[in-house]
Structure formats: C-alpha cells, structure tokens
C-alpha cells in the first residue's frame, strides 16, 4: 500500500454511501398488522450505514471524507452539521431538491431492531460524480461502500479507488443481489450472517467450508459478522479465524454492524494485521450495543482509542 497518511499521521478513508435520519421507537414488542401499540421512548438521530461507518472510523482517528447526496430539506442541513461536528470532510456531499433519506426503526427490549430505509436523495447519486469525488480525494488508504445507494455508483467509486492504489471494502447491506461489476472491483466483502446466507446460499451458521467456498467464488477477501457470536475472517492463510464478541446485555443493536465495518476499515487503513482489525471491529460493535441510538451508541474517542490498545 502506498503512503497516503494525512498530515496528522492518520490514515485517509473515504465512504461512498448513504445518510439517513433515524427515527427510532423503543417498545416492549412490535405491532401486528392493523394494530396500534404504545411505545416507551423515541429518539431522532443520525444514521445511514455509510454515515455510521464514516463516523466510527473518524472516532478512531481516521481522516474521513464522505461522498453522498442529501435532499434540500432540514434533515439534509442537520446531517451536514453532524458531519462537520465530527470533523468529516463534506466537500463531496451534494444536495438535490427533495427529501433526504429516512429510516423508521423499531427496537424491542432485547435490543433487536427492524428497519425500513426510504432512500430519498441517496438514490440520486450518480456514478460519474462518485468517480470524480474519489479521484479528487486520492491518495486514500481505504474506500468503503454499502448497498443503500445505487450499486453502479459504488462500482465507479471503487474502480477509481483501485486505480489510485486504495483498498475497497464492501458491506453488502441491506441484502440484495450483487452487481458483478461491483464485485470485480471489491477487495474485502463484509456481509452479516443473514446477508451471507442469502448471497452464498449457505446456512446462517456460516460454517468454515461455506465461508471458504464463497470467498473462492467471489474472489474477494471475506469477513462474516455474526452478531453476538462475533465475526469470522478467512485469513490469507486460507484458515477461518473466529473472534468471539464480548458477552453483553444488549439494549439496542442498531448500527452495531456499521461500528464493525468502520472500525475494521480503520484498522486496515492503519496497517494493522487483519485479525487485529477484526478484533477492533468486534470490540467497537460489542460496545455499541450497550447504549441506545445509532451513532450516539458508538464508543467515544477516548473509549475507542482504549480498544486500540486492548486488541
Ligand atoms: O445499520 C443501521 C442503519 O441502517 C441505520 O442507521 C439506518 O439508517 C439504516 O441505514
């Protein structure tokens, strides 16, 4: 990897991905069809898998740029201010007429969530713009993408990233069929166990054989996140290494997968040994489920830096 270290000595990352405003309702159970129930609490927060991953990498110290499109509504204004508060570069966040992305979320007492994403302006992103954004941002260590924006947009950004020597990390979430053109320019694939089962036609146990077979088929490096069971990395030695999650009483699992991806991408960009980058991801994700909200649940700078010393 070339030396793309920022002036402050930190690695440079770009996230080409979504922003959402999360509308989170906490209730003792979810309603049945046609039923209305009383909730216990409501939180409005900043989300979107792309934005969450950018924030987690930034909290660990990376120099992070976001590539996204917001609407011209109040949610767009709030999202820009949130990125600025974290010190995330927004030079490549565009605005279009219409609504920004929103995500109504239901969370039950055991922390499990159900999410509906309404893409809004995220769907207005264009391949040409994402490619130019990445070219302007190079040199970069790592470029991260997900499935909440059109896949050709991520494919164009990843192709530009690779041609500039950056490593590409794709979180294929929410589950969808993968565009072969995107897969071709992906170095690391990070599905959760459900996405993995769908993409690989495998069991949700994600056995070692299933992981190795799928990585051979996609010709990518592979990490499968396994919720409370941690994560599985297919090492460069061809062996599947499993990292257990810290046992915790989860209050809200929203965004835990994004904490993993942001922290893992930061670890890779920093040049950590791969298994240590997975441990950092698992540590940040396990910690995030202890607090409610999405980005608000992530470990703060001090705590996140402590994990770097522990792994
Ligand atoms: O992964 C959690 C995220 O998924 C939420 O922030 C929500 O916005 C959806 O994108």
PDB file of C-alpha atoms and ligand atoms in Angstrom:
ATOM      1  CA  UNK A   1       0.000   0.000   0.000  1.00  0.00           C
ATOM      2  CA  UNK A   2       1.316   3.498  -0.800  1.00  0.00           C
ATOM      3  CA  UNK A   3       1.849   6.006   1.994  1.00  0.00           C
ATOM      4  CA  UNK A   4      -1.339   8.098   1.964  1.00  0.00           C
ATOM      5  CA  UNK A   5      -1.050   9.134   5.583  1.00  0.00           C
ATOM      6  CA  UNK A   6      -2.663  12.511   6.305  1.00  0.00           C
ATOM      7  CA  UNK A   7      -0.642  15.417   7.681  1.00  0.00           C
ATOM      8  CA  UNK A   8      -1.752  14.431  11.227  1.00  0.00           C
ATOM      9  CA  UNK A   9      -0.283  10.933  10.768  1.00  0.00           C
ATOM     10  CA  UNK A  10      -3.716   9.300  10.487  1.00  0.00           C
ATOM     11  CA  UNK A  11      -4.839   7.100   7.559  1.00  0.00           C
ATOM     12  CA  UNK A  12      -7.173   8.543   4.906  1.00  0.00           C
ATOM     13  CA  UNK A  13     -10.548   6.899   4.257  1.00  0.00           C
ATOM     14  CA  UNK A  14     -13.499   7.761   2.035  1.00  0.00           C
ATOM     15  CA  UNK A  15     -17.001   6.390   2.475  1.00  0.00           C
ATOM     16  CA  UNK A  16     -19.205   6.326  -0.621  1.00  0.00           C
ATOM     17  CA  UNK A  17     -22.570   5.672   0.913  1.00  0.00           C
ATOM     18  CA  UNK A  18     -25.840   6.554   2.489  1.00  0.00           C
ATOM     19  CA  UNK A  19     -27.072   9.060   5.007  1.00  0.00           C
ATOM     20  CA  UNK A  20     -30.405   8.625   6.808  1.00  0.00           C
ATOM     21  CA  UNK A  21     -32.194  10.308   9.644  1.00  0.00           C
ATOM     22  CA  UNK A  22     -33.054   7.503  12.071  1.00  0.00           C
ATOM     23  CA  UNK A  23     -36.499   7.694  13.693  1.00  0.00           C
ATOM     24  CA  UNK A  24     -36.189   5.128  16.468  1.00  0.00           C
ATOM     25  CA  UNK A  25     -39.149   3.886  18.531  1.00  0.00           C
ATOM     26  CA  UNK A  26     -38.487   1.648  21.554  1.00  0.00           C
ATOM     27  CA  UNK A  27     -41.399  -0.626  22.549  1.00  0.00           C
ATOM     28  CA  UNK A  28     -41.991  -3.766  24.621  1.00  0.00           C
ATOM     29  CA  UNK A  29     -42.989  -5.539  21.400  1.00  0.00           C
ATOM     30  CA  UNK A  30     -43.591  -4.753  17.726  1.00  0.00           C
ATOM     31  CA  UNK A  31     -47.206  -4.250  16.489  1.00  0.00           C
ATOM     32  CA  UNK A  32     -49.083  -6.842  14.438  1.00  0.00           C
ATOM     33  CA  UNK A  33     -50.719  -5.877  11.112  1.00  0.00           C
ATOM     34  CA  UNK A  34     -53.566  -3.414  11.733  1.00  0.00           C
ATOM     35  CA  UNK A  35     -52.595  -2.968  15.388  1.00  0.00           C
ATOM     36  CA  UNK A  36     -51.562   0.222  17.198  1.00  0.00           C
ATOM     37  CA  UNK A  37     -49.439  -0.075  20.347  1.00  0.00           C
ATOM     38  CA  UNK A  38     -47.896   2.410  22.799  1.00  0.00           C
ATOM     39  CA  UNK A  39     -44.125   2.845  22.596  1.00  0.00           C
ATOM     40  CA  UNK A  40     -41.832   3.585  25.544  1.00  0.00           C
ATOM     41  CA  UNK A  41     -39.348   6.055  24.049  1.00  0.00           C
ATOM     42  CA  UNK A  42     -38.435   7.838  20.817  1.00  0.00           C
ATOM     43  CA  UNK A  43     -35.074   9.093  19.512  1.00  0.00           C
ATOM     44  CA  UNK A  44     -34.278  11.027  16.370  1.00  0.00           C
ATOM     45  CA  UNK A  45     -30.663  10.533  15.344  1.00  0.00           C
ATOM     46  CA  UNK A  46     -28.146  10.397  12.527  1.00  0.00           C
ATOM     47  CA  UNK A  47     -27.826   7.142  10.642  1.00  0.00           C
ATOM     48  CA  UNK A  48     -27.429   5.524   7.264  1.00  0.00           C
ATOM     49  CA  UNK A  49     -24.929   2.690   7.023  1.00  0.00           C
ATOM     50  CA  UNK A  50     -22.436   4.846   5.118  1.00  0.00           C
ATOM     51  CA  UNK A  51     -22.601   7.762   7.535  1.00  0.00           C
ATOM     52  CA  UNK A  52     -22.361   5.440  10.552  1.00  0.00           C
ATOM     53  CA  UNK A  53     -19.255   3.720   9.180  1.00  0.00           C
ATOM     54  CA  UNK A  54     -17.660   7.106   8.434  1.00  0.00           C
ATOM     55  CA  UNK A  55     -18.343   8.276  11.989  1.00  0.00           C
ATOM     56  CA  UNK A  56     -16.907   5.115  13.596  1.00  0.00           C
ATOM     57  CA  UNK A  57     -13.691   5.400  11.549  1.00  0.00           C
ATOM     58  CA  UNK A  58     -13.472   9.090  12.446  1.00  0.00           C
ATOM     59  CA  UNK A  59     -13.939   8.388  16.171  1.00  0.00           C
ATOM     60  CA  UNK A  60     -10.922   6.080  15.978  1.00  0.00           C
ATOM     61  CA  UNK A  61      -8.936   8.948  14.448  1.00  0.00           C
ATOM     62  CA  UNK A  62      -9.047   8.462  10.645  1.00  0.00           C
ATOM     63  CA  UNK A  63      -9.077  11.391   8.261  1.00  0.00           C
ATOM     64  CA  UNK A  64     -12.522  10.671   6.695  1.00  0.00           C
ATOM     65  CA  UNK A  65     -14.324  12.061   3.639  1.00  0.00           C
ATOM     66  CA  UNK A  66     -17.999  11.338   2.918  1.00  0.00           C
ATOM     67  CA  UNK A  67     -19.354  11.022  -0.638  1.00  0.00           C
ATOM     68  CA  UNK A  68     -23.157  11.284  -0.613  1.00  0.00           C
ATOM     69  CA  UNK A  69     -26.195  13.255  -1.799  1.00  0.00           C
ATOM     70  CA  UNK A  70     -28.626  14.923   0.606  1.00  0.00           C
ATOM     71  CA  UNK A  71     -32.012  16.470  -0.046  1.00  0.00           C
ATOM     72  CA  UNK A  72     -32.670  20.210   0.276  1.00  0.00           C
ATOM     73  CA  UNK A  73     -34.704  19.672   3.470  1.00  0.00           C
ATOM     74  CA  UNK A  74     -33.979  20.340   7.141  1.00  0.00           C
ATOM     75  CA  UNK A  75     -32.709  16.745   7.560  1.00  0.00           C
ATOM     76  CA  UNK A  76     -30.050  17.496   4.938  1.00  0.00           C
ATOM     77  CA  UNK A  77     -28.947  20.626   6.827  1.00  0.00           C
ATOM     78  CA  UNK A  78     -28.806  18.695  10.109  1.00  0.00           C
ATOM     79  CA  UNK A  79     -26.798  15.858   8.540  1.00  0.00           C
ATOM     80  CA  UNK A  80     -24.206  18.271   7.123  1.00  0.00           C
ATOM     81  CA  UNK A  81     -23.810  19.907  10.534  1.00  0.00           C
ATOM     82  CA  UNK A  82     -23.406  16.487  12.155  1.00  0.00           C
ATOM     83  CA  UNK A  83     -20.563  15.538   9.782  1.00  0.00           C
ATOM     84  CA  UNK A  84     -18.912  18.902  10.410  1.00  0.00           C
ATOM     85  CA  UNK A  85     -19.160  18.376  14.182  1.00  0.00           C
ATOM     86  CA  UNK A  86     -17.255  15.092  13.801  1.00  0.00           C
ATOM     87  CA  UNK A  87     -14.651  16.733  11.516  1.00  0.00           C
ATOM     88  CA  UNK A  88     -15.663  14.652   8.476  1.00  0.00           C
ATOM     89  CA  UNK A  89     -14.872  16.201   5.063  1.00  0.00           C
ATOM     90  CA  UNK A  90     -18.153  17.080   3.278  1.00  0.00           C
ATOM     91  CA  UNK A  91     -16.687  18.637   0.106  1.00  0.00           C
ATOM     92  CA  UNK A  92     -18.242  15.772  -1.876  1.00  0.00           C
ATOM     93  CA  UNK A  93     -21.669  15.753  -0.226  1.00  0.00           C
ATOM     94  CA  UNK A  94     -24.075  17.168  -2.841  1.00  0.00           C
ATOM     95  CA  UNK A  95     -27.632  18.463  -2.423  1.00  0.00           C
ATOM     96  CA  UNK A  96     -30.634  17.800  -4.700  1.00  0.00           C
ATOM     97  CA  UNK A  97     -34.250  19.019  -4.489  1.00  0.00           C
ATOM     98  CA  UNK A  98     -36.445  16.676  -2.423  1.00  0.00           C
ATOM     99  CA  UNK A  99     -36.155  14.660   0.774  1.00  0.00           C
ATOM    100  CA  UNK A 100     -33.067  13.238   2.406  1.00  0.00           C
ATOM    101  CA  UNK A 101     -33.021   9.543   3.371  1.00  0.00           C
ATOM    102  CA  UNK A 102     -35.012   8.469   6.433  1.00  0.00           C
ATOM    103  CA  UNK A 103     -35.138   5.228   8.395  1.00  0.00           C
ATOM    104  CA  UNK A 104     -38.039   4.411  10.747  1.00  0.00           C
ATOM    105  CA  UNK A 105     -36.675   1.834  13.226  1.00  0.00           C
ATOM    106  CA  UNK A 106     -38.392  -0.317  15.873  1.00  0.00           C
ATOM    107  CA  UNK A 107     -36.332  -1.651  18.778  1.00  0.00           C
ATOM    108  CA  UNK A 108     -37.541  -4.316  21.247  1.00  0.00           C
ATOM    109  CA  UNK A 109     -36.284  -4.717  24.858  1.00  0.00           C
ATOM    110  CA  UNK A 110     -33.683  -7.354  23.901  1.00  0.00           C
ATOM    111  CA  UNK A 111     -32.107  -4.773  21.575  1.00  0.00           C
ATOM    112  CA  UNK A 112     -33.171  -6.336  18.257  1.00  0.00           C
ATOM    113  CA  UNK A 113     -34.180  -3.886  15.556  1.00  0.00           C
ATOM    114  CA  UNK A 114     -36.395  -3.714  12.466  1.00  0.00           C
ATOM    115  CA  UNK A 115     -35.561  -1.018   9.916  1.00  0.00           C
ATOM    116  CA  UNK A 116     -37.264   0.423   6.826  1.00  0.00           C
ATOM    117  CA  UNK A 117     -34.947   2.648   4.765  1.00  0.00           C
ATOM    118  CA  UNK A 118     -36.528   5.242   2.465  1.00  0.00           C
ATOM    119  CA  UNK A 119     -33.597   6.230   0.241  1.00  0.00           C
ATOM    120  CA  UNK A 120     -34.713   9.731  -0.852  1.00  0.00           C
ATOM    121  CA  UNK A 121     -31.708  11.726  -2.116  1.00  0.00           C
ATOM    122  CA  UNK A 122     -29.365   8.717  -1.673  1.00  0.00           C
ATOM    123  CA  UNK A 123     -30.886   7.332  -4.879  1.00  0.00           C
ATOM    124  CA  UNK A 124     -29.926  10.498  -6.799  1.00  0.00           C
ATOM    125  CA  UNK A 125     -26.199   9.700  -6.521  1.00  0.00           C
ATOM    126  CA  UNK A 126     -24.507   9.319  -9.923  1.00  0.00           C
ATOM    127  CA  UNK A 127     -21.548   7.116 -10.964  1.00  0.00           C
ATOM    128  CA  UNK A 128     -19.726  10.000 -12.701  1.00  0.00           C
ATOM    129  CA  UNK A 129     -19.865  12.163  -9.577  1.00  0.00           C
ATOM    130  CA  UNK A 130     -18.671   9.404  -7.228  1.00  0.00           C
ATOM    131  CA  UNK A 131     -15.782   8.581  -9.554  1.00  0.00           C
ATOM    132  CA  UNK A 132     -14.694  12.250  -9.741  1.00  0.00           C
ATOM    133  CA  UNK A 133     -15.043  12.596  -5.972  1.00  0.00           C
ATOM    134  CA  UNK A 134     -12.720   9.656  -5.323  1.00  0.00           C
ATOM    135  CA  UNK A 135     -10.213  10.871  -7.940  1.00  0.00           C
ATOM    136  CA  UNK A 136     -10.172  14.276  -6.215  1.00  0.00           C
ATOM    137  CA  UNK A 137      -9.731  12.663  -2.779  1.00  0.00           C
ATOM    138  CA  UNK A 138      -6.865  10.313  -3.743  1.00  0.00           C
ATOM    139  CA  UNK A 139      -4.474   9.294  -2.304  1.00  0.00           C
ATOM    140  CA  UNK A 140      -6.583   7.185   0.090  1.00  0.00           C
ATOM    141  CA  UNK A 141      -5.865   4.009   2.033  1.00  0.00           C
ATOM    142  CA  UNK A 142      -9.384   2.570   2.009  1.00  0.00           C
ATOM    143  CA  UNK A 143     -12.733   3.302   0.322  1.00  0.00           C
ATOM    144  CA  UNK A 144     -15.869   1.823   1.912  1.00  0.00           C
ATOM    145  CA  UNK A 145     -19.285   1.188   0.316  1.00  0.00           C
ATOM    146  CA  UNK A 146     -22.649  -0.431   1.158  1.00  0.00           C
ATOM    147  CA  UNK A 147     -25.930  -1.202  -0.636  1.00  0.00           C
ATOM    148  CA  UNK A 148     -28.051   1.800   0.405  1.00  0.00           C
ATOM    149  CA  UNK A 149     -27.074   3.766  -2.735  1.00  0.00           C
ATOM    150  CA  UNK A 150     -27.229   2.507  -6.361  1.00  0.00           C
ATOM    151  CA  UNK A 151     -24.571  -0.185  -6.900  1.00  0.00           C
ATOM    152  CA  UNK A 152     -23.182   1.381 -10.144  1.00  0.00           C
ATOM    153  CA  UNK A 153     -22.303   4.480  -8.061  1.00  0.00           C
ATOM    154  CA  UNK A 154     -20.199   2.370  -5.686  1.00  0.00           C
ATOM    155  CA  UNK A 155     -18.682   0.400  -8.584  1.00  0.00           C
ATOM    156  CA  UNK A 156     -17.491   3.624 -10.273  1.00  0.00           C
ATOM    157  CA  UNK A 157     -16.036   4.905  -6.989  1.00  0.00           C
ATOM    158  CA  UNK A 158     -14.296   1.581  -6.246  1.00  0.00           C
ATOM    159  CA  UNK A 159     -12.782   1.427  -9.766  1.00  0.00           C
ATOM    160  CA  UNK A 160     -11.330   4.929  -9.262  1.00  0.00           C
ATOM    161  CA  UNK A 161     -10.145   3.954  -5.760  1.00  0.00           C
ATOM    162  CA  UNK A 162      -8.351   0.868  -7.004  1.00  0.00           C
ATOM    163  CA  UNK A 163      -6.711   2.696  -9.881  1.00  0.00           C
ATOM    164  CA  UNK A 164      -5.312   5.075  -7.240  1.00  0.00           C
ATOM    165  CA  UNK A 165      -3.983   2.235  -5.066  1.00  0.00           C
ATOM    166  CA  UNK A 166      -6.726   2.250  -2.401  1.00  0.00           C
ATOM    167  CA  UNK A 167      -8.233  -0.920  -0.874  1.00  0.00           C
ATOM    168  CA  UNK A 168     -12.020  -1.286  -1.345  1.00  0.00           C
ATOM    169  CA  UNK A 169     -14.330  -2.643   1.376  1.00  0.00           C
ATOM    170  CA  UNK A 170     -17.948  -3.530   0.556  1.00  0.00           C
ATOM    171  CA  UNK A 171     -20.616  -4.102   3.198  1.00  0.00           C
ATOM    172  CA  UNK A 172     -23.424  -5.711   1.136  1.00  0.00           C
ATOM    173  CA  UNK A 173     -26.205  -4.370   3.344  1.00  0.00           C
ATOM    174  CA  UNK A 174     -29.159  -4.312   3.238  1.00  0.00           C
ATOM    175  CA  UNK A 175     -29.231  -7.709   1.488  1.00  0.00           C
ATOM    176  CA  UNK A 176     -29.508  -7.537  -2.302  1.00  0.00           C
ATOM    177  CA  UNK A 177     -28.095  -9.356  -5.281  1.00  0.00           C
ATOM    178  CA  UNK A 178     -24.578  -8.156  -6.082  1.00  0.00           C
ATOM    179  CA  UNK A 179     -23.823  -6.399  -9.362  1.00  0.00           C
ATOM    180  CA  UNK A 180     -20.920  -8.425 -10.892  1.00  0.00           C
ATOM    181  CA  UNK A 181     -19.270  -5.141 -11.974  1.00  0.00           C
ATOM    182  CA  UNK A 182     -19.133  -4.050  -8.332  1.00  0.00           C
ATOM    183  CA  UNK A 183     -17.830  -7.405  -7.136  1.00  0.00           C
ATOM    184  CA  UNK A 184     -14.989  -7.174  -9.645  1.00  0.00           C
ATOM    185  CA  UNK A 185     -13.612  -4.019  -8.007  1.00  0.00           C
ATOM    186  CA  UNK A 186     -14.178  -5.180  -4.397  1.00  0.00           C
ATOM    187  CA  UNK A 187     -11.210  -6.299  -2.280  1.00  0.00           C
ATOM    188  CA  UNK A 188     -12.997  -7.069   1.005  1.00  0.00           C
ATOM    189  CA  UNK A 189     -16.588  -8.231   1.383  1.00  0.00           C
ATOM    190  CA  UNK A 190     -18.218  -7.914   4.839  1.00  0.00           C
ATOM    191  CA  UNK A 191     -21.769  -9.373   4.983  1.00  0.00           C
ATOM    192  CA  UNK A 192     -23.539 -10.231   8.235  1.00  0.00           C
ATOM    193  CA  UNK A 193     -24.671 -13.830   8.740  1.00  0.00           C
ATOM    194  CA  UNK A 194     -28.090 -13.213   7.111  1.00  0.00           C
ATOM    195  CA  UNK A 195     -26.654 -11.414   4.072  1.00  0.00           C
ATOM    196  CA  UNK A 196     -24.028 -14.140   3.822  1.00  0.00           C
ATOM    197  CA  UNK A 197     -26.689 -16.880   3.885  1.00  0.00           C
ATOM    198  CA  UNK A 198     -28.601 -15.112   1.089  1.00  0.00           C
ATOM    199  CA  UNK A 199     -25.591 -14.324  -1.096  1.00  0.00           C
ATOM    200  CA  UNK A 200     -23.806 -17.631  -0.595  1.00  0.00           C
ATOM    201  CA  UNK A 201     -26.909 -19.845  -0.493  1.00  0.00           C
ATOM    202  CA  UNK A 202     -25.451 -21.023   2.823  1.00  0.00           C
ATOM    203  CA  UNK A 203     -26.707 -21.714   6.345  1.00  0.00           C
ATOM    204  CA  UNK A 204     -26.877 -18.820   8.831  1.00  0.00           C
ATOM    205  CA  UNK A 205     -24.287 -20.778  10.876  1.00  0.00           C
ATOM    206  CA  UNK A 206     -21.678 -19.651   8.310  1.00  0.00           C
ATOM    207  CA  UNK A 207     -19.528 -22.787   8.545  1.00  0.00           C
ATOM    208  CA  UNK A 208     -15.811 -22.673   7.687  1.00  0.00           C
ATOM    209  CA  UNK A 209     -16.447 -24.577   4.448  1.00  0.00           C
ATOM    210  CA  UNK A 210     -19.246 -22.221   3.398  1.00  0.00           C
ATOM    211  CA  UNK A 211     -17.039 -19.189   4.080  1.00  0.00           C
ATOM    212  CA  UNK A 212     -14.075 -20.571   2.130  1.00  0.00           C
ATOM    213  CA  UNK A 213     -16.285 -21.675  -0.789  1.00  0.00           C
ATOM    214  CA  UNK A 214     -17.993 -18.298  -1.049  1.00  0.00           C
ATOM    215  CA  UNK A 215     -14.702 -16.352  -0.950  1.00  0.00           C
ATOM    216  CA  UNK A 216     -13.336 -18.560  -3.735  1.00  0.00           C
ATOM    217  CA  UNK A 217     -16.466 -17.831  -5.771  1.00  0.00           C
ATOM    218  CA  UNK A 218     -16.382 -14.038  -5.232  1.00  0.00           C
ATOM    219  CA  UNK A 219     -12.549 -13.841  -5.443  1.00  0.00           C
ATOM    220  CA  UNK A 220     -12.605 -11.393  -2.532  1.00  0.00           C
ATOM    221  CA  UNK A 221     -11.243 -11.346   0.968  1.00  0.00           C
ATOM    222  CA  UNK A 222     -14.110 -12.143   3.355  1.00  0.00           C
ATOM    223  CA  UNK A 223     -15.247 -11.342   6.892  1.00  0.00           C
ATOM    224  CA  UNK A 224     -18.697 -12.520   8.044  1.00  0.00           C
ATOM    225  CA  UNK A 225     -20.118 -10.684  11.059  1.00  0.00           C
ATOM    226  CA  UNK A 226     -22.109 -12.962  13.352  1.00  0.00           C
ATOM    227  CA  UNK A 227     -23.966 -10.660  15.774  1.00  0.00           C
ATOM    228  CA  UNK A 228     -23.480 -11.817  19.379  1.00  0.00           C
ATOM    229  CA  UNK A 229     -21.154 -14.576  18.096  1.00  0.00           C
ATOM    230  CA  UNK A 230     -18.565 -12.054  16.872  1.00  0.00           C
ATOM    231  CA  UNK A 231     -17.034 -12.390  13.404  1.00  0.00           C
ATOM    232  CA  UNK A 232     -15.248 -14.885  11.148  1.00  0.00           C
ATOM    233  CA  UNK A 233     -12.267 -13.904   8.999  1.00  0.00           C
ATOM    234  CA  UNK A 234     -10.996 -16.051   6.151  1.00  0.00           C
ATOM    235  CA  UNK A 235      -7.299 -15.394   6.689  1.00  0.00           C
ATOM    236  CA  UNK A 236      -4.711 -15.057   3.941  1.00  0.00           C
ATOM    237  CA  UNK A 237      -3.511 -18.474   5.209  1.00  0.00           C
ATOM    238  CA  UNK A 238      -6.822 -19.985   3.985  1.00  0.00           C
ATOM    239  CA  UNK A 239      -7.922 -20.695   7.576  1.00  0.00           C
ATOM    240  CA  UNK A 240     -11.149 -19.304   9.082  1.00  0.00           C
ATOM    241  CA  UNK A 241     -10.363 -17.381  12.293  1.00  0.00           C
ATOM    242  CA  UNK A 242     -13.291 -16.715  14.638  1.00  0.00           C
ATOM    243  CA  UNK A 243     -13.280 -13.754  17.015  1.00  0.00           C
ATOM    244  CA  UNK A 244     -15.837 -14.010  19.832  1.00  0.00           C
ATOM    245  CA  UNK A 245     -17.877 -10.972  20.865  1.00  0.00           C
ATOM    246  CA  UNK A 246     -17.772  -9.781  24.469  1.00  0.00           C
ATOM    247  CA  UNK A 247     -20.939 -11.178  26.166  1.00  0.00           C
ATOM    248  CA  UNK A 248     -23.142  -8.169  26.994  1.00  0.00           C
ATOM    249  CA  UNK A 249     -26.782  -7.324  27.753  1.00  0.00           C
ATOM    250  CA  UNK A 250     -27.741  -5.508  24.545  1.00  0.00           C
ATOM    251  CA  UNK A 251     -30.144  -2.569  24.770  1.00  0.00           C
ATOM    252  CA  UNK A 252     -30.040  -1.551  21.085  1.00  0.00           C
ATOM    253  CA  UNK A 253     -28.203  -3.358  18.285  1.00  0.00           C
ATOM    254  CA  UNK A 254     -28.911  -0.653  15.655  1.00  0.00           C
ATOM    255  CA  UNK A 255     -25.672   0.278  13.893  1.00  0.00           C
ATOM    256  CA  UNK A 256     -23.520  -2.420  15.542  1.00  0.00           C
ATOM    257  CA  UNK A 257     -22.622  -3.848  12.119  1.00  0.00           C
ATOM    258  CA  UNK A 258     -21.619  -0.356  10.989  1.00  0.00           C
ATOM    259  CA  UNK A 259     -19.418   0.095  14.061  1.00  0.00           C
ATOM    260  CA  UNK A 260     -17.699  -3.146  12.994  1.00  0.00           C
ATOM    261  CA  UNK A 261     -17.194  -2.073   9.367  1.00  0.00           C
ATOM    262  CA  UNK A 262     -15.972   1.447  10.250  1.00  0.00           C
ATOM    263  CA  UNK A 263     -13.526   0.127  12.843  1.00  0.00           C
ATOM    264  CA  UNK A 264     -12.297  -2.747  10.650  1.00  0.00           C
ATOM    265  CA  UNK A 265     -11.740  -0.357   7.720  1.00  0.00           C
ATOM    266  CA  UNK A 266      -9.813   1.952  10.039  1.00  0.00           C
ATOM    267  CA  UNK A 267      -7.682  -0.984  11.221  1.00  0.00           C
ATOM    268  CA  UNK A 268      -6.893  -1.998   7.627  1.00  0.00           C
ATOM    269  CA  UNK A 269      -6.062   1.594   6.686  1.00  0.00           C
ATOM    270  CA  UNK A 270      -3.769   1.877   9.688  1.00  0.00           C
ATOM    271  CA  UNK A 271      -1.911  -1.218   8.528  1.00  0.00           C
ATOM    272  CA  UNK A 272      -2.972  -3.417  11.462  1.00  0.00           C
ATOM    273  CA  UNK A 273      -2.623  -7.161  10.981  1.00  0.00           C
ATOM    274  CA  UNK A 274      -6.013  -8.362   9.617  1.00  0.00           C
ATOM    275  CA  UNK A 275      -7.028 -10.378  12.674  1.00  0.00           C
ATOM    276  CA  UNK A 276      -6.342  -7.353  14.908  1.00  0.00           C
ATOM    277  CA  UNK A 277      -8.512  -5.218  12.614  1.00  0.00           C
ATOM    278  CA  UNK A 278     -11.320  -7.799  13.065  1.00  0.00           C
ATOM    279  CA  UNK A 279     -10.809  -7.726  16.845  1.00  0.00           C
ATOM    280  CA  UNK A 280     -11.068  -3.921  16.794  1.00  0.00           C
ATOM    281  CA  UNK A 281     -14.316  -4.180  14.804  1.00  0.00           C
ATOM    282  CA  UNK A 282     -15.818  -6.743  17.189  1.00  0.00           C
ATOM    283  CA  UNK A 283     -14.764  -4.695  20.239  1.00  0.00           C
ATOM    284  CA  UNK A 284     -16.388  -1.486  18.908  1.00  0.00           C
ATOM    285  CA  UNK A 285     -19.559  -3.326  17.802  1.00  0.00           C
ATOM    286  CA  UNK A 286     -19.967  -5.151  21.147  1.00  0.00           C
ATOM    287  CA  UNK A 287     -19.556  -1.865  22.982  1.00  0.00           C
ATOM    288  CA  UNK A 288     -22.100  -0.041  20.797  1.00  0.00           C
ATOM    289  CA  UNK A 289     -24.998  -2.345  21.729  1.00  0.00           C
ATOM    290  CA  UNK A 290     -24.746  -1.199  25.361  1.00  0.00           C
ATOM    291  CA  UNK A 291     -26.205   2.231  24.513  1.00  0.00           C
ATOM    292  CA  UNK A 292     -29.360   3.333  22.652  1.00  0.00           C
ATOM    293  CA  UNK A 293     -29.315   5.050  19.265  1.00  0.00           C
ATOM    294  CA  UNK A 294     -27.088   4.585  16.242  1.00  0.00           C
ATOM    295  CA  UNK A 295     -24.083   6.949  16.050  1.00  0.00           C
ATOM    296  CA  UNK A 296     -24.845   8.014  19.650  1.00  0.00           C
ATOM    297  CA  UNK A 297     -24.205   4.416  20.742  1.00  0.00           C
ATOM    298  CA  UNK A 298     -20.677   4.282  19.336  1.00  0.00           C
ATOM    299  CA  UNK A 299     -17.719   4.397  21.730  1.00  0.00           C
ATOM    300  CA  UNK A 300     -16.431   7.965  22.075  1.00  0.00           C
ATOM    301  CA  UNK A 301     -12.877   8.900  21.011  1.00  0.00           C
ATOM    302  CA  UNK A 302     -11.274   8.029  24.342  1.00  0.00           C
ATOM    303  CA  UNK A 303     -13.024   4.684  24.668  1.00  0.00           C
ATOM    304  CA  UNK A 304     -12.346   3.787  21.026  1.00  0.00           C
ATOM    305  CA  UNK A 305      -8.642   4.554  21.465  1.00  0.00           C
ATOM    306  CA  UNK A 306      -8.606   2.330  24.553  1.00  0.00           C
ATOM    307  CA  UNK A 307      -9.788  -0.573  22.355  1.00  0.00           C
ATOM    308  CA  UNK A 308      -6.835   0.015  20.047  1.00  0.00           C
ATOM    309  CA  UNK A 309      -4.526  -0.701  22.996  1.00  0.00           C
ATOM    310  CA  UNK A 310      -6.520  -3.803  24.045  1.00  0.00           C
ATOM    311  CA  UNK A 311      -6.658  -5.739  20.776  1.00  0.00           C
TER     312      UNK A 311
HETATM  313  O1  LIG B   1     -27.190  -0.227  10.122  1.00  0.00           O
HETATM  314  C1  LIG B   1     -28.037   0.646  10.796  1.00  0.00           C
HETATM  315  C2  LIG B   1     -28.521   1.697   9.864  1.00  0.00           C
HETATM  316  O2  LIG B   1     -29.317   1.086   8.873  1.00  0.00           O
HETATM  317  C3  LIG B   1     -29.393   2.759  10.476  1.00  0.00           C
HETATM  318  O3  LIG B   1     -28.668   3.885  10.874  1.00  0.00           O
HETATM  319  C4  LIG B   1     -30.412   3.054   9.394  1.00  0.00           C
HETATM  320  O4  LIG B   1     -30.343   4.363   8.952  1.00  0.00           O
HETATM  321  C5  LIG B   1     -30.100   2.077   8.279  1.00  0.00           C
HETATM  322  O5  LIG B   1     -29.327   2.655   7.302  1.00  0.00           O
END
